[in-house]
Every structure is written in C-alpha cells, then in structure tokens.
PDB file of C-alpha atoms in Angstrom:
ATOM      1  CA  MET A   1      14.532   8.135  31.280  1.00 53.00           C
ATOM      2  CA  PHE A   2      13.759   4.483  30.858  1.00 58.00           C
ATOM      3  CA  TRP A   3      13.088   4.078  34.564  1.00 54.00           C
ATOM      4  CA  ASP A   4      10.132   6.491  34.274  1.00 61.00           C
ATOM      5  CA  LEU A   5       8.328   4.299  31.755  1.00 65.00           C
ATOM      6  CA  VAL A   6       5.569   2.065  33.005  1.00 69.00           C
ATOM      7  CA  PRO A   7       6.119  -1.674  32.302  1.00 74.00           C
ATOM      8  CA  SER A   8       2.473  -2.031  31.280  1.00 76.00           C
ATOM      9  CA  LYS A   9       3.199   0.127  28.210  1.00 77.00           C
ATOM     10  CA  PHE A  10       5.852  -2.361  27.137  1.00 81.00           C
ATOM     11  CA  VAL A  11       3.466  -5.277  27.644  1.00 84.00           C
ATOM     12  CA  LEU A  12       0.728  -3.501  25.677  1.00 86.00           C
ATOM     13  CA  GLY A  13       3.212  -2.651  22.914  1.00 86.00           C
ATOM     14  CA  PHE A  14       4.370  -6.265  22.772  1.00 89.00           C
ATOM     15  CA  PHE A  15       0.815  -7.572  22.379  1.00 91.00           C
ATOM     16  CA  LEU A  16       0.006  -4.967  19.722  1.00 92.00           C
ATOM     17  CA  GLU A  17       3.153  -5.993  17.852  1.00 94.00           C
ATOM     18  CA  ILE A  18       2.055  -9.629  17.961  1.00 94.00           C
ATOM     19  CA  ILE A  19      -1.365  -8.635  16.580  1.00 95.00           C
ATOM     20  CA  VAL A  20       0.322  -6.795  13.708  1.00 95.00           C
ATOM     21  CA  LEU A  21       2.693  -9.694  12.925  1.00 96.00           C
ATOM     22  CA  ILE A  22       0.030 -12.443  12.867  1.00 93.00           C
ATOM     23  CA  PRO A  23      -1.141 -11.705   9.269  1.00 92.00           C
ATOM     24  CA  PHE A  24       2.446 -11.757   8.004  1.00 93.00           C
ATOM     25  CA  ILE A  25       3.164 -15.058   9.732  1.00 92.00           C
ATOM     26  CA  TRP A  26      -0.070 -16.497   8.299  1.00 91.00           C
ATOM     27  CA  LEU A  27       0.940 -15.245   4.844  1.00 91.00           C
ATOM     28  CA  ILE A  28       4.339 -16.936   5.018  1.00 91.00           C
ATOM     29  CA  LEU A  29       2.910 -20.182   6.390  1.00 90.00           C
ATOM     30  CA  GLY A  30       0.243 -20.172   3.670  1.00 90.00           C
ATOM     31  CA  ALA A  31       2.871 -19.635   1.003  1.00 89.00           C
ATOM     32  CA  LEU A  32       4.745 -22.697   2.251  1.00 90.00           C
ATOM     33  CA  LYS A  33       1.713 -25.020   1.917  1.00 90.00           C
ATOM     34  CA  THR A  34       0.420 -26.945  -1.047  1.00 88.00           C
ATOM     35  CA  LYS A  35      -3.075 -26.174  -2.401  1.00 87.00           C
ATOM     36  CA  GLN A  36      -4.523 -29.345  -0.899  1.00 89.00           C
ATOM     37  CA  GLU A  37      -2.990 -28.663   2.491  1.00 89.00           C
ATOM     38  CA  TRP A  38      -4.264 -25.073   2.398  1.00 87.00           C
ATOM     39  CA  MET A  39      -7.834 -26.282   1.752  1.00 89.00           C
ATOM     40  CA  VAL A  40      -7.721 -28.859   4.546  1.00 89.00           C
ATOM     41  CA  ASN A  41      -5.941 -26.841   7.230  1.00 86.00           C
ATOM     42  CA  PRO A  42      -5.615 -23.122   6.400  1.00 84.00           C
ATOM     43  CA  ALA A  43      -4.577 -21.997   9.890  1.00 82.00           C
ATOM     44  CA  GLY A  44      -2.217 -24.818  10.831  1.00 84.00           C
ATOM     45  CA  LEU A  45       1.470 -25.368  10.307  1.00 87.00           C
ATOM     46  CA  PRO A  46       2.505 -26.958   7.021  1.00 87.00           C
ATOM     47  CA  LYS A  47       3.456 -30.632   7.147  1.00 86.00           C
ATOM     48  CA  TYR A  48       5.804 -30.194   4.210  1.00 84.00           C
ATOM     49  CA  PHE A  49       7.432 -26.858   3.391  1.00 86.00           C
ATOM     50  CA  ALA A  50       6.671 -26.353  -0.302  1.00 86.00           C
ATOM     51  CA  ILE A  51       9.504 -24.017  -1.288  1.00 87.00           C
ATOM     52  CA  GLU A  52       8.705 -24.670  -4.963  1.00 89.00           C
ATOM     53  CA  ASN A  53       5.667 -22.376  -4.569  1.00 87.00           C
ATOM     54  CA  PHE A  54       8.027 -19.403  -4.659  1.00 86.00           C
ATOM     55  CA  SER A  55       9.799 -20.486  -7.833  1.00 84.00           C
ATOM     56  CA  ALA A  56       6.445 -21.263  -9.476  1.00 85.00           C
ATOM     57  CA  SER A  57       5.051 -17.837  -8.641  1.00 82.00           C
ATOM     58  CA  TRP A  58       8.281 -16.197  -9.837  1.00 81.00           C
ATOM     59  CA  SER A  59       7.956 -17.910 -13.221  1.00 83.00           C
ATOM     60  CA  MET A  60       4.248 -17.019 -13.584  1.00 86.00           C
ATOM     61  CA  VAL A  61       4.795 -13.265 -13.310  1.00 83.00           C
ATOM     62  CA  ASN A  62       7.148 -11.053 -15.274  1.00 81.00           C
ATOM     63  CA  LEU A  63       8.489  -9.367 -12.149  1.00 79.00           C
ATOM     64  CA  PRO A  64      11.160  -7.159 -13.771  1.00 82.00           C
ATOM     65  CA  LEU A  65       8.535  -5.652 -16.092  1.00 82.00           C
ATOM     66  CA  ALA A  66       6.105  -5.110 -13.223  1.00 81.00           C
ATOM     67  CA  MET A  67       8.798  -3.464 -11.081  1.00 86.00           C
ATOM     68  CA  THR A  68       9.888  -1.242 -13.986  1.00 88.00           C
ATOM     69  CA  ASN A  69       6.287  -0.169 -14.633  1.00 83.00           C
ATOM     70  CA  SER A  70       5.755   0.591 -10.945  1.00 87.00           C
ATOM     71  CA  LEU A  71       8.986   2.573 -10.735  1.00 93.00           C
ATOM     72  CA  VAL A  72       8.245   4.626 -13.854  1.00 90.00           C
ATOM     73  CA  ILE A  73       4.654   5.362 -12.846  1.00 87.00           C
ATOM     74  CA  SER A  74       5.524   6.316  -9.267  1.00 93.00           C
ATOM     75  CA  LEU A  75       8.502   8.438 -10.357  1.00 96.00           C
ATOM     76  CA  PHE A  76       6.586  10.435 -12.964  1.00 94.00           C
ATOM     77  CA  GLY A  77       3.526  10.668 -10.706  1.00 93.00           C
ATOM     78  CA  THR A  78       5.606  12.065  -7.854  1.00 97.00           C
ATOM     79  CA  ILE A  79       7.384  14.562 -10.103  1.00 98.00           C
ATOM     80  CA  GLY A  80       4.037  15.670 -11.574  1.00 96.00           C
ATOM     81  CA  VAL A  81       2.457  16.154  -8.154  1.00 94.00           C
ATOM     82  CA  ILE A  82       5.450  18.133  -6.867  1.00 96.00           C
ATOM     83  CA  ILE A  83       5.436  20.454  -9.876  1.00 96.00           C
ATOM     84  CA  THR A  84       1.652  20.928  -9.854  1.00 93.00           C
ATOM     85  CA  ALA A  85       1.436  21.458  -6.100  1.00 90.00           C
ATOM     86  CA  SER A  86       4.297  23.948  -6.008  1.00 92.00           C
ATOM     87  CA  LEU A  87       2.879  25.983  -8.883  1.00 91.00           C
ATOM     88  CA  ALA A  88      -0.598  25.979  -7.321  1.00 86.00           C
ATOM     89  CA  SER A  89       0.687  26.923  -3.867  1.00 86.00           C
ATOM     90  CA  PHE A  90       2.832  29.716  -5.317  1.00 87.00           C
ATOM     91  CA  GLY A  91      -0.130  31.080  -7.216  1.00 82.00           C
ATOM     92  CA  ILE A  92      -2.407  30.971  -4.188  1.00 83.00           C
ATOM     93  CA  VAL A  93       0.038  32.484  -1.704  1.00 83.00           C
ATOM     94  CA  GLN A  94       2.044  35.008  -3.722  1.00 84.00           C
ATOM     95  CA  ILE A  95      -0.475  36.401  -6.180  1.00 78.00           C
ATOM     96  CA  GLY A  96      -3.141  36.927  -3.525  1.00 74.00           C
ATOM     97  CA  SER A  97      -6.216  37.753  -5.593  1.00 78.00           C
ATOM     98  CA  LYS A  98      -9.799  37.717  -4.333  1.00 83.00           C
ATOM     99  CA  LEU A  99     -10.116  34.112  -5.511  1.00 83.00           C
ATOM    100  CA  SER A 100      -7.146  32.875  -3.466  1.00 84.00           C
ATOM    101  CA  LYS A 101      -9.145  31.996  -0.368  1.00 86.00           C
ATOM    102  CA  PRO A 102     -12.016  30.222  -2.236  1.00 88.00           C
ATOM    103  CA  ILE A 103      -9.512  28.252  -4.352  1.00 86.00           C
ATOM    104  CA  TYR A 104      -7.588  27.266  -1.215  1.00 86.00           C
ATOM    105  CA  THR A 105     -10.834  26.242   0.484  1.00 89.00           C
ATOM    106  CA  LEU A 106     -11.827  24.180  -2.566  1.00 89.00           C
ATOM    107  CA  MET A 107      -8.452  22.419  -2.551  1.00 86.00           C
ATOM    108  CA  ILE A 108      -8.731  21.604   1.164  1.00 88.00           C
ATOM    109  CA  ALA A 109     -12.308  20.367   0.637  1.00 91.00           C
ATOM    110  CA  GLY A 110     -10.999  18.077  -2.101  1.00 87.00           C
ATOM    111  CA  LEU A 111      -8.622  16.511   0.420  1.00 87.00           C
ATOM    112  CA  MET A 112     -11.616  15.568   2.571  1.00 90.00           C
ATOM    113  CA  ILE A 113     -13.073  13.287  -0.122  1.00 88.00           C
ATOM    114  CA  PRO A 114     -12.083   9.708   0.680  1.00 88.00           C
ATOM    115  CA  VAL A 115      -9.958   7.964  -1.917  1.00 85.00           C
ATOM    116  CA  ASN A 116     -12.408   5.043  -1.910  1.00 87.00           C
ATOM    117  CA  ALA A 117     -15.158   7.318  -3.186  1.00 88.00           C
ATOM    118  CA  ALA A 118     -13.039   8.369  -6.171  1.00 87.00           C
ATOM    119  CA  ILE A 119     -11.671   4.969  -7.223  1.00 90.00           C
ATOM    120  CA  ILE A 120     -14.820   3.644  -8.951  1.00 91.00           C
ATOM    121  CA  PRO A 121     -15.459   6.781 -11.084  1.00 91.00           C
ATOM    122  CA  LEU A 122     -11.742   6.891 -11.917  1.00 89.00           C
ATOM    123  CA  PHE A 123     -11.807   3.237 -13.019  1.00 91.00           C
ATOM    124  CA  ILE A 124     -14.885   3.865 -15.179  1.00 93.00           C
ATOM    125  CA  MET A 125     -13.205   6.866 -16.788  1.00 92.00           C
ATOM    126  CA  VAL A 126      -9.975   4.924 -17.500  1.00 89.00           C
ATOM    127  CA  SER A 127     -12.024   2.007 -18.849  1.00 91.00           C
ATOM    128  CA  ASP A 128     -14.051   4.285 -21.155  1.00 93.00           C
ATOM    129  CA  LEU A 129     -10.800   5.707 -22.521  1.00 92.00           C
ATOM    130  CA  GLY A 130      -9.593   2.156 -23.285  1.00 89.00           C
ATOM    131  CA  LEU A 131      -6.563   2.442 -21.034  1.00 86.00           C
ATOM    132  CA  ILE A 132      -7.079  -0.701 -18.934  1.00 85.00           C
ATOM    133  CA  ASN A 133      -4.021  -3.010 -19.017  1.00 79.00           C
ATOM    134  CA  THR A 134      -1.870  -0.480 -20.829  1.00 78.00           C
ATOM    135  CA  ARG A 135       1.223   1.318 -19.606  1.00 71.00           C
ATOM    136  CA  ILE A 136      -0.586   4.639 -19.480  1.00 68.00           C
ATOM    137  CA  GLY A 137      -3.667   3.286 -17.704  1.00 58.00           C
TER     138      GLY A 137
END
C-alpha cells in the first residue's frame, strides 16, 4: 500500500503543512514578545521570552465566564437547531403536501446565501433590540 504512493505527494503535503503552521508559529512568537519588540521586529525571534504576557492576558479577561457563556450558547443553539431541523424535515418528507417541494427548494436556496451576507443585517437587528453585550445577544 505505502509502496504505491508517490514520494512527491509526501513532499507536497509536508510543504502545505509548513504553510499552515506558519501563522501559528508567528502567533506564539508574537505572544512571547514585548510591545516594543513587536513594533521593532514583528517577524523576528524574541530576544527575551516574555512569559508574563500570558499571565497578564489571563488576568485581563474573565475566562471562566467567557467559557461558560460560549458553552451555554453553543449547547442551546445546537439543541435548538436539531429540534427545528428534525421537525421541519419530518414535515417536509412525511406529510408530502403540494407545498413540500417549494418549501424544500426554499430551504436549500437559503443554504446558498453566504454567512457573510447575513452577519451585518443580523448585527443591526440585534443592536436595534438592545441585545449587544448581553447574555442573550
């Protein structure tokens, strides 16, 4: 099996992996620099590894609250989508009225709208409802 693989695929895969890892390496090296060192030499290696950056960022953010909010929102969002999607799919498939095909087509057409096109109107709607920086919003 492995003898049938072309070595050039491994070389190409290795270079693609390096390309993917470069931003992460840059992120870690940037996190280990001071602000002054970052401004002078953003792409170079740090002269002094500023580990205190991590403790400072940890103290600036209430991470347990942020993680709890993310967990609650993603859990309830996932449960809501599963319930809604299963009820809609059951209604479309099992009931089989004349509107089943147009409703299915409308749902598939909605999947073709890019998420980026919906984010700005969604933000405006949430902002108008006064839900920015709240647990619900």
